[in-house]
Amino acid sequence: AGNYRLVADHPYFKPGQTEVQMLRGQETNIRMDLHPVSGLLDIHSAPNGAAVFIDKEKVGITPFKKELPAGEYELKIRAANFQDAHETVTLTRDRNKVVRNYRLSLKKAVVTVDLNPSGGILLLDGISMKGTNFKVNATVAHDLEYIKPGFYTQKQVFTPAPDETVNLKFHLKPETGKVVITSTPAALVH
């Protein structure tokens, strides 16, 4: 028995409280209406103009700002030829603004190279590569060059599509030529 103060607290609502007077042995049902809070979702991306999805629904493009009820949201940021960005964000009474700046990465392509003869130097955009299988940014032109002493160098330029597997072959030809040797006095060369 006595007077009590009941407090209800939830991160998605304003705190509520009520005064209750109870008598000994009394049961009481109490309904407390809590008022929801909202927050601001502020999303930017590079590149601009990426599609913004909240809980699998397209809601706009970047830059994007929207006031939403407090809660947890699944975000997806999508732009053509770029890898999607995914994140779960939460707006609460204490954290009522979420700002994100997504730097989307280009989608990748796989490059497989057949080298003949082996043992040379493979350069991708001027950088020495280890191995004959690697990933590159898609939708970008790349220079691939194969060099081996005693052979003519070969170079190929390619622009892969997203998720494409590019198969390239380098079959180098030996450097050959005619050699003329003259000597004084005359001699035989073996």
PDB file of C-alpha atoms in Angstrom:
ATOM      1  CA  ALA A   1       0.000   0.000   0.000  1.00  0.00           C
ATOM      2  CA  GLY A   2       1.140   3.499  -0.676  1.00  0.00           C
ATOM      3  CA  ASN A   3       1.920   6.012  -3.397  1.00  0.00           C
ATOM      4  CA  TYR A   4       4.293   5.051  -6.204  1.00  0.00           C
ATOM      5  CA  ARG A   5       5.817   6.721  -9.198  1.00  0.00           C
ATOM      6  CA  LEU A   6       6.103   4.395 -12.219  1.00  0.00           C
ATOM      7  CA  VAL A   7       8.629   5.310 -14.906  1.00  0.00           C
ATOM      8  CA  ALA A   8       8.678   3.724 -18.378  1.00  0.00           C
ATOM      9  CA  ASP A   9      11.802   4.203 -20.444  1.00  0.00           C
ATOM     10  CA  HIS A  10      12.553   2.910 -23.962  1.00  0.00           C
ATOM     11  CA  PRO A  11      15.225   4.290 -26.347  1.00  0.00           C
ATOM     12  CA  TYR A  12      12.655   4.746 -29.164  1.00  0.00           C
ATOM     13  CA  PHE A  13      10.221   6.800 -27.000  1.00  0.00           C
ATOM     14  CA  LYS A  14      10.164   9.795 -24.678  1.00  0.00           C
ATOM     15  CA  PRO A  15      10.254   8.604 -21.055  1.00  0.00           C
ATOM     16  CA  GLY A  16       6.871   8.429 -19.377  1.00  0.00           C
ATOM     17  CA  GLN A  17       5.835   8.434 -15.765  1.00  0.00           C
ATOM     18  CA  THR A  18       2.671   8.261 -13.727  1.00  0.00           C
ATOM     19  CA  GLU A  19       1.700   8.378 -10.074  1.00  0.00           C
ATOM     20  CA  VAL A  20      -0.135   5.365  -8.674  1.00  0.00           C
ATOM     21  CA  GLN A  21      -1.884   4.997  -5.329  1.00  0.00           C
ATOM     22  CA  MET A  22      -2.245   1.390  -4.230  1.00  0.00           C
ATOM     23  CA  LEU A  23      -4.179  -0.177  -1.401  1.00  0.00           C
ATOM     24  CA  ARG A  24      -3.016  -3.339   0.334  1.00  0.00           C
ATOM     25  CA  GLY A  25      -3.984  -6.425  -1.727  1.00  0.00           C
ATOM     26  CA  GLN A  26      -5.182  -4.313  -4.660  1.00  0.00           C
ATOM     27  CA  GLU A  27      -4.315  -5.267  -8.258  1.00  0.00           C
ATOM     28  CA  THR A  28      -4.157  -2.454 -10.786  1.00  0.00           C
ATOM     29  CA  ASN A  29      -3.608  -2.459 -14.532  1.00  0.00           C
ATOM     30  CA  ILE A  30      -1.890   0.672 -15.719  1.00  0.00           C
ATOM     31  CA  ARG A  31      -1.709   1.840 -19.297  1.00  0.00           C
ATOM     32  CA  MET A  32       0.958   4.380 -20.062  1.00  0.00           C
ATOM     33  CA  ASP A  33       1.059   5.975 -23.510  1.00  0.00           C
ATOM     34  CA  LEU A  34       4.619   6.703 -24.579  1.00  0.00           C
ATOM     35  CA  HIS A  35       5.324   9.242 -27.299  1.00  0.00           C
ATOM     36  CA  PRO A  36       7.647   8.053 -30.076  1.00  0.00           C
ATOM     37  CA  VAL A  37      10.741  10.054 -30.947  1.00  0.00           C
ATOM     38  CA  SER A  38      12.210  10.539 -34.388  1.00  0.00           C
ATOM     39  CA  GLY A  39      15.636  11.101 -35.826  1.00  0.00           C
ATOM     40  CA  LEU A  40      17.388  12.285 -38.953  1.00  0.00           C
ATOM     41  CA  LEU A  41      19.090   9.975 -41.417  1.00  0.00           C
ATOM     42  CA  ASP A  42      21.610  11.938 -43.536  1.00  0.00           C
ATOM     43  CA  ILE A  43      23.329   9.884 -46.268  1.00  0.00           C
ATOM     44  CA  HIS A  44      25.958  10.931 -48.794  1.00  0.00           C
ATOM     45  CA  SER A  45      27.992   8.861 -51.240  1.00  0.00           C
ATOM     46  CA  ALA A  46      30.802   9.018 -53.731  1.00  0.00           C
ATOM     47  CA  PRO A  47      29.650   8.862 -56.440  1.00  0.00           C
ATOM     48  CA  ASN A  48      26.573  11.040 -55.859  1.00  0.00           C
ATOM     49  CA  GLY A  49      23.246   9.806 -57.172  1.00  0.00           C
ATOM     50  CA  ALA A  50      23.446   6.320 -55.642  1.00  0.00           C
ATOM     51  CA  ALA A  51      20.116   4.658 -54.851  1.00  0.00           C
ATOM     52  CA  VAL A  52      19.208   4.530 -51.153  1.00  0.00           C
ATOM     53  CA  PHE A  53      17.244   1.551 -49.842  1.00  0.00           C
ATOM     54  CA  ILE A  54      15.779   1.398 -46.341  1.00  0.00           C
ATOM     55  CA  ASP A  55      14.525  -2.039 -45.290  1.00  0.00           C
ATOM     56  CA  LYS A  56      14.715  -3.213 -48.960  1.00  0.00           C
ATOM     57  CA  GLU A  57      12.570  -0.331 -50.273  1.00  0.00           C
ATOM     58  CA  LYS A  58      14.077   2.299 -52.573  1.00  0.00           C
ATOM     59  CA  VAL A  59      13.463   5.655 -50.911  1.00  0.00           C
ATOM     60  CA  GLY A  60      15.662   8.082 -52.862  1.00  0.00           C
ATOM     61  CA  ILE A  61      19.140   8.900 -54.115  1.00  0.00           C
ATOM     62  CA  THR A  62      22.178  10.458 -52.480  1.00  0.00           C
ATOM     63  CA  PRO A  63      22.514  13.026 -51.076  1.00  0.00           C
ATOM     64  CA  PHE A  64      19.526  11.869 -48.977  1.00  0.00           C
ATOM     65  CA  LYS A  65      17.964  13.241 -45.773  1.00  0.00           C
ATOM     66  CA  LYS A  66      14.894  11.902 -44.071  1.00  0.00           C
ATOM     67  CA  GLU A  67      13.235  12.188 -40.663  1.00  0.00           C
ATOM     68  CA  LEU A  68      12.269   8.704 -39.455  1.00  0.00           C
ATOM     69  CA  PRO A  69      10.700   7.262 -36.313  1.00  0.00           C
ATOM     70  CA  ALA A  70      13.322   5.957 -33.892  1.00  0.00           C
ATOM     71  CA  GLY A  71      14.215   2.344 -34.637  1.00  0.00           C
ATOM     72  CA  GLU A  72      16.634   0.032 -36.400  1.00  0.00           C
ATOM     73  CA  TYR A  73      16.960   0.237 -40.195  1.00  0.00           C
ATOM     74  CA  GLU A  74      18.746  -1.845 -42.825  1.00  0.00           C
ATOM     75  CA  LEU A  75      20.460   0.461 -45.326  1.00  0.00           C
ATOM     76  CA  LYS A  76      21.727  -0.408 -48.781  1.00  0.00           C
ATOM     77  CA  ILE A  77      23.457   2.086 -51.079  1.00  0.00           C
ATOM     78  CA  ARG A  78      23.679   1.027 -54.746  1.00  0.00           C
ATOM     79  CA  ALA A  79      25.221   2.631 -57.837  1.00  0.00           C
ATOM     80  CA  ALA A  80      25.762   1.107 -61.280  1.00  0.00           C
ATOM     81  CA  ASN A  81      29.191  -0.555 -61.647  1.00  0.00           C
ATOM     82  CA  PHE A  82      29.947  -0.104 -57.930  1.00  0.00           C
ATOM     83  CA  GLN A  83      29.806  -2.561 -55.042  1.00  0.00           C
ATOM     84  CA  ASP A  84      26.772  -2.123 -52.776  1.00  0.00           C
ATOM     85  CA  ALA A  85      27.269  -0.762 -49.268  1.00  0.00           C
ATOM     86  CA  HIS A  86      25.206  -2.368 -46.470  1.00  0.00           C
ATOM     87  CA  GLU A  87      24.749  -1.236 -42.887  1.00  0.00           C
ATOM     88  CA  THR A  88      22.273  -1.469 -40.024  1.00  0.00           C
ATOM     89  CA  VAL A  89      21.715   1.899 -38.317  1.00  0.00           C
ATOM     90  CA  THR A  90      19.731   2.762 -35.207  1.00  0.00           C
ATOM     91  CA  LEU A  91      18.002   6.043 -34.396  1.00  0.00           C
ATOM     92  CA  THR A  92      17.207   6.554 -30.690  1.00  0.00           C
ATOM     93  CA  ARG A  93      16.202   9.299 -28.304  1.00  0.00           C
ATOM     94  CA  ASP A  94      19.881   9.832 -27.417  1.00  0.00           C
ATOM     95  CA  ARG A  95      21.236   9.260 -30.907  1.00  0.00           C
ATOM     96  CA  ASN A  96      18.737  11.101 -33.063  1.00  0.00           C
ATOM     97  CA  LYS A  97      20.985  11.852 -36.020  1.00  0.00           C
ATOM     98  CA  VAL A  98      22.905   9.355 -38.146  1.00  0.00           C
ATOM     99  CA  VAL A  99      25.236  10.798 -40.793  1.00  0.00           C
ATOM    100  CA  ARG A 100      27.019   8.531 -43.272  1.00  0.00           C
ATOM    101  CA  ASN A 101      29.332   9.219 -46.202  1.00  0.00           C
ATOM    102  CA  TYR A 102      29.793   6.043 -48.238  1.00  0.00           C
ATOM    103  CA  ARG A 103      32.734   5.797 -50.634  1.00  0.00           C
ATOM    104  CA  LEU A 104      31.604   3.077 -53.006  1.00  0.00           C
ATOM    105  CA  SER A 105      34.229   0.836 -54.603  1.00  0.00           C
ATOM    106  CA  LEU A 106      34.146  -0.110 -58.256  1.00  0.00           C
ATOM    107  CA  LYS A 107      32.968  -3.630 -58.958  1.00  0.00           C
ATOM    108  CA  LYS A 108      35.745  -6.089 -59.740  1.00  0.00           C
ATOM    109  CA  ALA A 109      36.576  -8.369 -62.644  1.00  0.00           C
ATOM    110  CA  VAL A 110      38.868 -11.395 -62.647  1.00  0.00           C
ATOM    111  CA  VAL A 111      41.844 -11.613 -65.001  1.00  0.00           C
ATOM    112  CA  THR A 112      43.443 -14.943 -65.917  1.00  0.00           C
ATOM    113  CA  VAL A 113      46.638 -14.841 -67.964  1.00  0.00           C
ATOM    114  CA  ASP A 114      48.279 -17.601 -70.046  1.00  0.00           C
ATOM    115  CA  LEU A 115      52.009 -16.839 -70.423  1.00  0.00           C
ATOM    116  CA  ASN A 116      54.334 -18.498 -72.935  1.00  0.00           C
ATOM    117  CA  PRO A 117      57.214 -18.670 -72.246  1.00  0.00           C
ATOM    118  CA  SER A 118      56.890 -18.451 -68.473  1.00  0.00           C
ATOM    119  CA  GLY A 119      59.293 -16.611 -66.183  1.00  0.00           C
ATOM    120  CA  GLY A 120      58.899 -13.082 -67.551  1.00  0.00           C
ATOM    121  CA  ILE A 121      57.648  -9.895 -65.921  1.00  0.00           C
ATOM    122  CA  LEU A 122      53.903  -9.145 -66.030  1.00  0.00           C
ATOM    123  CA  LEU A 123      52.991  -5.475 -65.560  1.00  0.00           C
ATOM    124  CA  LEU A 124      49.423  -4.317 -64.873  1.00  0.00           C
ATOM    125  CA  ASP A 125      49.160  -0.564 -65.359  1.00  0.00           C
ATOM    126  CA  GLY A 126      52.919  -0.372 -64.797  1.00  0.00           C
ATOM    127  CA  ILE A 127      52.894  -2.440 -61.576  1.00  0.00           C
ATOM    128  CA  SER A 128      54.583  -5.842 -61.400  1.00  0.00           C
ATOM    129  CA  MET A 129      52.091  -8.648 -60.746  1.00  0.00           C
ATOM    130  CA  LYS A 130      52.688 -11.921 -58.920  1.00  0.00           C
ATOM    131  CA  GLY A 131      50.801 -14.895 -60.335  1.00  0.00           C
ATOM    132  CA  THR A 132      48.514 -15.207 -63.328  1.00  0.00           C
ATOM    133  CA  ASN A 133      45.094 -14.735 -61.644  1.00  0.00           C
ATOM    134  CA  PHE A 134      44.081 -11.424 -60.079  1.00  0.00           C
ATOM    135  CA  LYS A 135      41.205  -8.972 -59.623  1.00  0.00           C
ATOM    136  CA  VAL A 136      40.987  -5.529 -61.216  1.00  0.00           C
ATOM    137  CA  ASN A 137      38.504  -2.651 -61.123  1.00  0.00           C
ATOM    138  CA  ALA A 138      35.770  -3.110 -63.702  1.00  0.00           C
ATOM    139  CA  THR A 139      34.758  -0.480 -66.302  1.00  0.00           C
ATOM    140  CA  VAL A 140      38.299   0.952 -66.295  1.00  0.00           C
ATOM    141  CA  ALA A 141      40.829   0.520 -69.112  1.00  0.00           C
ATOM    142  CA  HIS A 142      43.917  -1.450 -68.055  1.00  0.00           C
ATOM    143  CA  ASP A 143      47.298  -1.987 -69.740  1.00  0.00           C
ATOM    144  CA  LEU A 144      48.787  -5.457 -69.331  1.00  0.00           C
ATOM    145  CA  GLU A 145      52.349  -5.954 -70.589  1.00  0.00           C
ATOM    146  CA  TYR A 146      54.514  -9.085 -70.638  1.00  0.00           C
ATOM    147  CA  ILE A 147      58.310  -8.719 -70.832  1.00  0.00           C
ATOM    148  CA  LYS A 148      60.989 -11.412 -71.049  1.00  0.00           C
ATOM    149  CA  PRO A 149      64.587 -10.835 -72.137  1.00  0.00           C
ATOM    150  CA  GLY A 150      65.301 -12.411 -75.520  1.00  0.00           C
ATOM    151  CA  PHE A 151      61.647 -12.062 -76.623  1.00  0.00           C
ATOM    152  CA  TYR A 152      59.547  -9.303 -78.146  1.00  0.00           C
ATOM    153  CA  THR A 153      57.374  -7.589 -75.511  1.00  0.00           C
ATOM    154  CA  GLN A 154      53.584  -7.811 -75.881  1.00  0.00           C
ATOM    155  CA  LYS A 155      50.995  -5.397 -74.543  1.00  0.00           C
ATOM    156  CA  GLN A 156      47.208  -5.709 -74.364  1.00  0.00           C
ATOM    157  CA  VAL A 157      44.642  -3.099 -73.339  1.00  0.00           C
ATOM    158  CA  PHE A 158      41.314  -4.289 -71.924  1.00  0.00           C
ATOM    159  CA  THR A 159      38.262  -2.830 -70.159  1.00  0.00           C
ATOM    160  CA  PRO A 160      36.445  -5.525 -68.220  1.00  0.00           C
ATOM    161  CA  ALA A 161      32.755  -5.507 -67.348  1.00  0.00           C
ATOM    162  CA  PRO A 162      31.679  -5.932 -63.709  1.00  0.00           C
ATOM    163  CA  ASP A 163      31.977  -9.555 -62.523  1.00  0.00           C
ATOM    164  CA  GLU A 164      33.531 -10.592 -65.866  1.00  0.00           C
ATOM    165  CA  THR A 165      36.361 -13.108 -66.132  1.00  0.00           C
ATOM    166  CA  VAL A 166      38.888 -11.927 -68.718  1.00  0.00           C
ATOM    167  CA  ASN A 167      41.199 -14.565 -70.235  1.00  0.00           C
ATOM    168  CA  LEU A 168      44.306 -13.118 -71.874  1.00  0.00           C
ATOM    169  CA  LYS A 169      47.111 -14.935 -73.700  1.00  0.00           C
ATOM    170  CA  PHE A 170      50.667 -13.783 -74.198  1.00  0.00           C
ATOM    171  CA  HIS A 171      52.773 -15.907 -76.547  1.00  0.00           C
ATOM    172  CA  LEU A 172      56.039 -14.056 -76.997  1.00  0.00           C
ATOM    173  CA  LYS A 173      58.132 -14.471 -80.121  1.00  0.00           C
ATOM    174  CA  PRO A 174      61.894 -14.840 -79.783  1.00  0.00           C
ATOM    175  CA  GLU A 175      63.988 -11.893 -80.868  1.00  0.00           C
ATOM    176  CA  THR A 176      65.921 -13.177 -83.855  1.00  0.00           C
ATOM    177  CA  GLY A 177      67.956 -11.467 -86.502  1.00  0.00           C
ATOM    178  CA  LYS A 178      70.841 -11.790 -88.940  1.00  0.00           C
ATOM    179  CA  VAL A 179      74.314 -11.394 -87.517  1.00  0.00           C
ATOM    180  CA  VAL A 180      77.223 -10.410 -89.783  1.00  0.00           C
ATOM    181  CA  ILE A 181      80.702 -10.896 -88.368  1.00  0.00           C
ATOM    182  CA  THR A 182      83.782  -9.525 -90.062  1.00  0.00           C
ATOM    183  CA  SER A 183      87.302  -9.878 -88.842  1.00  0.00           C
ATOM    184  CA  THR A 184      90.744  -8.783 -89.844  1.00  0.00           C
ATOM    185  CA  PRO A 185      92.586 -11.042 -90.471  1.00  0.00           C
ATOM    186  CA  ALA A 186      89.952 -13.450 -91.828  1.00  0.00           C
ATOM    187  CA  ALA A 187      88.854 -16.121 -89.353  1.00  0.00           C
ATOM    188  CA  LEU A 188      86.360 -18.942 -88.999  1.00  0.00           C
ATOM    189  CA  VAL A 189      83.513 -18.537 -86.507  1.00  0.00           C
ATOM    190  CA  HIS A 190      82.132 -21.691 -84.885  1.00  0.00           C
TER     191      HIS A 190
END
